[in-house]
XYZ file of N, CA and C in Angstrom:
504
model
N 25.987 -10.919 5.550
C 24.621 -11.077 5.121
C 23.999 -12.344 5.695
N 24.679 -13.485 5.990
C 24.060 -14.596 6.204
C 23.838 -14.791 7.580
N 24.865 -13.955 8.476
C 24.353 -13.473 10.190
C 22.700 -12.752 9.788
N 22.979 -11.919 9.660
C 21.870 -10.942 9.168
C 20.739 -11.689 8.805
N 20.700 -12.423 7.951
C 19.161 -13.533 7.551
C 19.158 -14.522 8.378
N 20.302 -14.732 9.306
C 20.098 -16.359 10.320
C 20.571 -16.094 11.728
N 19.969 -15.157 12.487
C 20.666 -14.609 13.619
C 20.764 -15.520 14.473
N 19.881 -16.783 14.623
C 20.072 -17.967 15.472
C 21.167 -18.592 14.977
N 21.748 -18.391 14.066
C 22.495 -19.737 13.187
C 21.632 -21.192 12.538
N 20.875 -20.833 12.735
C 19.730 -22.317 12.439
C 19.947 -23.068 10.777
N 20.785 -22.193 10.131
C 21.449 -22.248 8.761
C 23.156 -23.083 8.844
N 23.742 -22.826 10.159
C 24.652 -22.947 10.036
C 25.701 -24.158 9.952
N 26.539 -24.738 9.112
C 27.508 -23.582 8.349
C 26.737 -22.859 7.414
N 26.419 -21.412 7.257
C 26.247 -20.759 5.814
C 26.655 -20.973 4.439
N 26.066 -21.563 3.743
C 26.422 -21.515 2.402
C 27.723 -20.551 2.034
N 28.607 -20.224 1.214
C 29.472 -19.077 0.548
C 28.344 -18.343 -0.009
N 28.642 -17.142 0.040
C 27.990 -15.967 -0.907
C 28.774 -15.254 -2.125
N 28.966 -15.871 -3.570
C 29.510 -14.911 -3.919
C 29.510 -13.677 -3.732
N 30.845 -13.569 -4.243
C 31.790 -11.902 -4.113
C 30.838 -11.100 -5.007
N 30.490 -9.944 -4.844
C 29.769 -9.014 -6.153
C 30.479 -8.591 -6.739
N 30.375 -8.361 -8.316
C 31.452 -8.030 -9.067
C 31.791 -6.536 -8.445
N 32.977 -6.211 -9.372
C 33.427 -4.854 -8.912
C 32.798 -3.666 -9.641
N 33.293 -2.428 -9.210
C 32.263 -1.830 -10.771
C 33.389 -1.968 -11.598
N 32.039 -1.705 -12.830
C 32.503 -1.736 -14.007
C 32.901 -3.527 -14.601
N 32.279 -4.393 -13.696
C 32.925 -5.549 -14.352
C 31.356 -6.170 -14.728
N 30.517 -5.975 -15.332
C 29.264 -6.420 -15.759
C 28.064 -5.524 -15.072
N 28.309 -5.490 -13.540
C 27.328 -4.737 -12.890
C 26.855 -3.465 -12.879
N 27.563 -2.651 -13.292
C 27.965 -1.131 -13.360
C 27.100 -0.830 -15.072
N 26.451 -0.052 -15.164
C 25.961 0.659 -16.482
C 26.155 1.859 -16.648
N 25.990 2.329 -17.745
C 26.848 3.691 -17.811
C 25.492 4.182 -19.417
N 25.149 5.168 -19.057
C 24.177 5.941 -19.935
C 24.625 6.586 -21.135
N 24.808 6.945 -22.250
C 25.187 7.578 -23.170
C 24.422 9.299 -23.127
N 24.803 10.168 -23.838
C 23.422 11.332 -24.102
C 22.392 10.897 -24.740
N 21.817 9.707 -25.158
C 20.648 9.610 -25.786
C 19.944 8.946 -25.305
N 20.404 8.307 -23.802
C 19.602 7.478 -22.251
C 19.967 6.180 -22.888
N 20.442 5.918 -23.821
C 21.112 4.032 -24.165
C 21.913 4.003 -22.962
N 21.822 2.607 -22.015
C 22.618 1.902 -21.533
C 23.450 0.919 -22.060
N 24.526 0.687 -21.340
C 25.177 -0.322 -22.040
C 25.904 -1.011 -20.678
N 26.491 -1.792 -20.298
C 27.491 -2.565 -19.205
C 29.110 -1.418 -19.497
N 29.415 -0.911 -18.504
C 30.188 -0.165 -18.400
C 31.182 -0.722 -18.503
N 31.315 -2.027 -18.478
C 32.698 -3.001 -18.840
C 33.167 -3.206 -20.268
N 31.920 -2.971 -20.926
C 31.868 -3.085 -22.673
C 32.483 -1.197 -23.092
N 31.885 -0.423 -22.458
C 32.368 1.364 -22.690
C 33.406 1.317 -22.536
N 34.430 0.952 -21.387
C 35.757 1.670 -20.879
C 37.002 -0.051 -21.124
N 36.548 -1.028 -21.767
C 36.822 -2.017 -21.659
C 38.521 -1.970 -22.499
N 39.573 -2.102 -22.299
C 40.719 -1.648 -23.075
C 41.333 0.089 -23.240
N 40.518 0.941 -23.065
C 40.586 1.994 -23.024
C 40.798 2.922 -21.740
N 41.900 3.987 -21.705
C 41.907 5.161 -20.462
C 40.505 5.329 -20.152
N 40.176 5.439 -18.788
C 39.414 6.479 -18.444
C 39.183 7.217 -17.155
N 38.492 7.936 -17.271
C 37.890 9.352 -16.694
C 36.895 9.104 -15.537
N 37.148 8.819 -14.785
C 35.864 8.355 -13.722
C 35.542 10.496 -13.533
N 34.713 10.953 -13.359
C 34.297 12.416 -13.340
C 33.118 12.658 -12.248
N 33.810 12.377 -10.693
C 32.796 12.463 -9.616
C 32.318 14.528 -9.732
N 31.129 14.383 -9.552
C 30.996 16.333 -9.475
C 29.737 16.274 -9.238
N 28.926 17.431 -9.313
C 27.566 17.476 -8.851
C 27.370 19.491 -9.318
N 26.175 19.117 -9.908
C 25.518 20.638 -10.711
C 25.511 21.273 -9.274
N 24.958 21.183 -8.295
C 25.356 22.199 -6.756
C 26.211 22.571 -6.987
N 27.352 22.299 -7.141
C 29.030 22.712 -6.582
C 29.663 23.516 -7.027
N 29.693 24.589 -6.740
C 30.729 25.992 -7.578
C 32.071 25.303 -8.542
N 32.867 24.811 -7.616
C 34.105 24.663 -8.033
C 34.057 23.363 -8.951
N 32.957 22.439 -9.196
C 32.474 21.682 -10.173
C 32.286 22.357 -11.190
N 31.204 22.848 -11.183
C 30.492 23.786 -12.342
C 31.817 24.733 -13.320
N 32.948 24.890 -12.164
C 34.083 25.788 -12.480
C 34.791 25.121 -13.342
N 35.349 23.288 -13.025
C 35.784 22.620 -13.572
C 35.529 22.306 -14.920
N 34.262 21.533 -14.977
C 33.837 21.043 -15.939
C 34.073 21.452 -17.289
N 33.924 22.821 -18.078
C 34.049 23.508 -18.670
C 35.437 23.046 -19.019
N 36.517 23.262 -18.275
C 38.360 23.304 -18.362
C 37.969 21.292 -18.666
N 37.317 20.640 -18.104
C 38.108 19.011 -19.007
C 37.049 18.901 -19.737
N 36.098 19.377 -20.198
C 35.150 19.389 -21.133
C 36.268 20.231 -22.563
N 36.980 20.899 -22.352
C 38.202 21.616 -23.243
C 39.015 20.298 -23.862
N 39.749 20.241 -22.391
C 41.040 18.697 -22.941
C 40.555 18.001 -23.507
N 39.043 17.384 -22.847
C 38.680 16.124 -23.618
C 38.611 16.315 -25.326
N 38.025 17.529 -25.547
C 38.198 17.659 -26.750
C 39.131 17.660 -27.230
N 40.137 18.934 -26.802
C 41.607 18.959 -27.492
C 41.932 17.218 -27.674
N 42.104 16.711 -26.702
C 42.731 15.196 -27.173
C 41.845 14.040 -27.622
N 41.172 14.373 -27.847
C 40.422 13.260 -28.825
C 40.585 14.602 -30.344
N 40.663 15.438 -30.205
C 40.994 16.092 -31.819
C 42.572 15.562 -31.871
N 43.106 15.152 -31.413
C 44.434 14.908 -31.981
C 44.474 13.238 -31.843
N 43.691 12.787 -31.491
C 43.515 11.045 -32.142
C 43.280 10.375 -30.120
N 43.597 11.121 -29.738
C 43.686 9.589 -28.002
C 42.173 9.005 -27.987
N 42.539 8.412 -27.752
C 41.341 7.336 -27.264
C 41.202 6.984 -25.391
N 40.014 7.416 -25.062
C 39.653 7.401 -23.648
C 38.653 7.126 -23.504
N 37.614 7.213 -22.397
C 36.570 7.207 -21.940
C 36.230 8.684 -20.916
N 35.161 9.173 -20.611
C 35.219 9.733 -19.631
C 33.225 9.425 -18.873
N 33.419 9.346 -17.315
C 32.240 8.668 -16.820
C 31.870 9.725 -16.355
N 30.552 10.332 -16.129
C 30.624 11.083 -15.131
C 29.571 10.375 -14.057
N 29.895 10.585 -12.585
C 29.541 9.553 -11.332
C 29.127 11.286 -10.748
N 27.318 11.351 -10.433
C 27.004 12.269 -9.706
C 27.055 12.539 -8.598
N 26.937 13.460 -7.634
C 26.537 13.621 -6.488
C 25.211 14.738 -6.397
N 24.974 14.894 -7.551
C 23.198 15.529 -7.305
C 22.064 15.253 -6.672
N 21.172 16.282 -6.139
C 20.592 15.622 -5.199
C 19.075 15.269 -5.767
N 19.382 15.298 -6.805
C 17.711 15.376 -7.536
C 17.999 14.525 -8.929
N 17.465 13.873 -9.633
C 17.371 13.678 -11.182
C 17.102 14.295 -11.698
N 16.479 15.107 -11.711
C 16.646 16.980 -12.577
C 17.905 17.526 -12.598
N 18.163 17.411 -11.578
C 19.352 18.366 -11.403
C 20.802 17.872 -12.158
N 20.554 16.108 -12.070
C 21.752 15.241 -12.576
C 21.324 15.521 -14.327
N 19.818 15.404 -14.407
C 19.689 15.294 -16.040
C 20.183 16.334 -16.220
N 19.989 17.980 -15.940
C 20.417 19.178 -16.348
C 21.826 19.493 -16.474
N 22.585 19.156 -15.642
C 23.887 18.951 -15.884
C 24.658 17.920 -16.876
N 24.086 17.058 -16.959
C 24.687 15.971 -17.872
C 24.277 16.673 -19.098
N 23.233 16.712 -19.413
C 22.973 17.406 -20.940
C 23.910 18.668 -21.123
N 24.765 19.317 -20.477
C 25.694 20.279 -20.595
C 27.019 20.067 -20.726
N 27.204 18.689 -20.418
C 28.510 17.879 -20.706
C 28.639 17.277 -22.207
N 29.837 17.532 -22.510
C 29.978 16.611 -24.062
C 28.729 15.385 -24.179
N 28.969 15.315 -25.752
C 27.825 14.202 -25.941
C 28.603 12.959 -26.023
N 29.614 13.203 -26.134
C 30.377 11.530 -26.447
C 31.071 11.073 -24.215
N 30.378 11.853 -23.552
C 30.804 11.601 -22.637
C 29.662 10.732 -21.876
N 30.192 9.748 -21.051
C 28.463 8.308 -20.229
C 28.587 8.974 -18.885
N 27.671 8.492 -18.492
C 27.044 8.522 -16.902
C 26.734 7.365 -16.404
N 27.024 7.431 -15.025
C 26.030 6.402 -14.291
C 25.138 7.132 -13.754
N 23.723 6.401 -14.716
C 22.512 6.720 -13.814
C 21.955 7.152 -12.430
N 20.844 8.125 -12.680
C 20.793 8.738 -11.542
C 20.349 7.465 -10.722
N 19.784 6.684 -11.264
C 18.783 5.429 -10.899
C 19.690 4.803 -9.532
N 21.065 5.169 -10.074
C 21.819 3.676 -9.634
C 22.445 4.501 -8.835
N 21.989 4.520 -7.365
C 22.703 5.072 -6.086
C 23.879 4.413 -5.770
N 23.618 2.845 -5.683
C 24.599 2.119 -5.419
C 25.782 1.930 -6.325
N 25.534 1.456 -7.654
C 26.721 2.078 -8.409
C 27.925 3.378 -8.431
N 26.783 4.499 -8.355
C 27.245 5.565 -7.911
C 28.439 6.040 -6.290
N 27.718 5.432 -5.550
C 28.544 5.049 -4.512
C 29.574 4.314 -4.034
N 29.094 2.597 -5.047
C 30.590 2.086 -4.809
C 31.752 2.469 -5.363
N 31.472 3.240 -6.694
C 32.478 4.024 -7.448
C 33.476 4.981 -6.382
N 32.636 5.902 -5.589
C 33.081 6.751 -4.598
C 33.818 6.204 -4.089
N 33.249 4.963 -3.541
C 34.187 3.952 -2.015
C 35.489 3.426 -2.709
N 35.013 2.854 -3.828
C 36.333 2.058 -4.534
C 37.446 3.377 -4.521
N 37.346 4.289 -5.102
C 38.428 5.067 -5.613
C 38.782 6.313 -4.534
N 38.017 6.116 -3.177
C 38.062 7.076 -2.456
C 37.912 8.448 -2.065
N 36.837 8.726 -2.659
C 36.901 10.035 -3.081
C 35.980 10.583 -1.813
N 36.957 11.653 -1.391
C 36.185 12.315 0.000
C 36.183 13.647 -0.181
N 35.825 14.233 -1.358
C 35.705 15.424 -2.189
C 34.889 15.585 -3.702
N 34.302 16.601 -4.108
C 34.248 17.067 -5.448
C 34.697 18.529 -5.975
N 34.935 18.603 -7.204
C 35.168 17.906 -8.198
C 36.639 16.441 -7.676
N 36.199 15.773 -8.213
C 37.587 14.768 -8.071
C 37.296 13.755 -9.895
N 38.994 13.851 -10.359
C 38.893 13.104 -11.591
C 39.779 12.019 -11.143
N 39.565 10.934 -11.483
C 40.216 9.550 -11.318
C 40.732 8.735 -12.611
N 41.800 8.694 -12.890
C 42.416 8.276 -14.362
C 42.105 6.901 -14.089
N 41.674 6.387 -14.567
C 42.602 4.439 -14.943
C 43.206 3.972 -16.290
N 44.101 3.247 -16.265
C 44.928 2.738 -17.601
C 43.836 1.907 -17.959
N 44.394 1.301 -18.803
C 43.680 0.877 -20.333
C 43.355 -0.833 -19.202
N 44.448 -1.078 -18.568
C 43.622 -2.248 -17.363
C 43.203 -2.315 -16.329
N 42.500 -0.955 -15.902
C 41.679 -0.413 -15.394
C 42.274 -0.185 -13.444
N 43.800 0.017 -14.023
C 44.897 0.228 -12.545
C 44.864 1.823 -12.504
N 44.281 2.502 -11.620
C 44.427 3.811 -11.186
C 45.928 4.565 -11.269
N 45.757 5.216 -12.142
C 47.255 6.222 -12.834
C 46.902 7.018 -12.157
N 46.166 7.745 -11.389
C 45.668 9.231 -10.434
C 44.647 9.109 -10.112
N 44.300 9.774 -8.670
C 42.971 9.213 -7.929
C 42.682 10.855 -7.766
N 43.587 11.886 -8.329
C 42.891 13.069 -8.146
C 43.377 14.057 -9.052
N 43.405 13.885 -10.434
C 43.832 14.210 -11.828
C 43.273 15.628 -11.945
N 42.340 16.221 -11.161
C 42.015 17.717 -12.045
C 42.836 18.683 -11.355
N 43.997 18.840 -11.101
C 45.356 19.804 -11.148
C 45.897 19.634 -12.200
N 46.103 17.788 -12.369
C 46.581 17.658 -13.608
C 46.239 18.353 -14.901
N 44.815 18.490 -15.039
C 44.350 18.673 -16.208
C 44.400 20.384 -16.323
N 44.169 20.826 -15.103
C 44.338 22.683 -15.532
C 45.950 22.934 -15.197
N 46.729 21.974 -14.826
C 48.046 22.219 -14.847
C 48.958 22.119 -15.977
N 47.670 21.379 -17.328
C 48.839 20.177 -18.253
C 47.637 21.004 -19.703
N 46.940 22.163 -19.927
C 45.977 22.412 -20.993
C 45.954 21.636 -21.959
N 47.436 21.284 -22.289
C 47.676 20.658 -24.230
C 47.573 19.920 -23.769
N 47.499 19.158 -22.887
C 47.146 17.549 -22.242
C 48.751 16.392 -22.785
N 49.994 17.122 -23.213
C 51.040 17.041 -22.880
C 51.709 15.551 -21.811
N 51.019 15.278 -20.343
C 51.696 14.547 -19.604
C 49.822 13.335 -19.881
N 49.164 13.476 -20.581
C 47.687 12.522 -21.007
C 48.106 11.092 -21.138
N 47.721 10.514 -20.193
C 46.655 10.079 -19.376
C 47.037 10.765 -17.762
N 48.046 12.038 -17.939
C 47.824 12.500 -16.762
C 48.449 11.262 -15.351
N 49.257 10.267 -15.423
C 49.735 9.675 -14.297
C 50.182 10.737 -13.458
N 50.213 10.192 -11.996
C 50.277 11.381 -10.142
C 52.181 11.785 -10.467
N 53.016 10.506 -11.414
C 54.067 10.840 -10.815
C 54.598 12.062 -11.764
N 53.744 11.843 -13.059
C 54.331 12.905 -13.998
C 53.953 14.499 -13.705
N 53.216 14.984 -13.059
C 52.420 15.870 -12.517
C 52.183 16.351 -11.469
N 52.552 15.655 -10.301
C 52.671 16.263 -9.154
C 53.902 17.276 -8.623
């Protein structure tokens, strides 16, 4: 960035630029069903969760959803405690609102607002596909970067939080 604003160097040495946080560490917001925001670090903060990349376009999304929209229930009826995010790839805010309102109500979003959020999520966890589910432990270390086999492989949710080694 500081090439970029000082292409002569006429600045130089450049100041340091802080690092931007990561998501989910203050920067990142996450929507509830009733459009409350909150810092997505305060939602998933100690707790599993569900990063839920998908998009209302996508057959085999639309196919998904339904099957961990199931588990999530089954295991929060038997006491677990998680989070689950869902991170769009819709190409419209209609299209993201219409789908989200079809997802559980106890489940957050990142805003359609927030492209960039939305994206660094993608980059961080790598996701070069949808549907893709991404577990993290309770300290937010990736247990599976591609959990939905897990979840139509595991119904009673049995191997939950779903880690790659118990399941693959």
């Amino acid at each position: 960035r500081a090439v970029a604003a000082d292409p002569q160097g006429a600045a130089f040495p450049w100041p340091a630029q802080p690092a931007a946080p990561a998501p989910g560490k203050g920067i990142l917001k996450v929507v509830n069903c009733k459009g409350q925001q909150r810092p997505a670090s305060e939602v998933i903060k100690g707790k599993v969760t569900l990063f839920y990349f998908s998009a209302h376009w996508c057959p085999p999304c639309r196919g998904f959803t339904p099957t961990l929209a199931s588990a999530t229930s089954r295991l929060r009826s038997i006491g677990q405690m998680f989070e689950v995010v869902f991170v769009s790839s819709d190409g419209s805010e209609e299209e993201w609102r219409e789908y989200y309102a079809s997802m559980p109500a106890d489940w957050h979003a990142v805003p359609w607002t927030d492209k960039q959020g939305r994206q660094e999520l993608s980059a961080k966890y790598k996701v070069r596909g949808i549907p893709t589910l991404v577990v993290l432990d309770e300290d937010g270390s990736v247990l599976n970067k591609d959990a939905r086999t897990a979840v139509v492989d595991d119904p009673d949710g049995s191997y939950f939080p779903w880690p790659a080694e118990k399941v693959s």
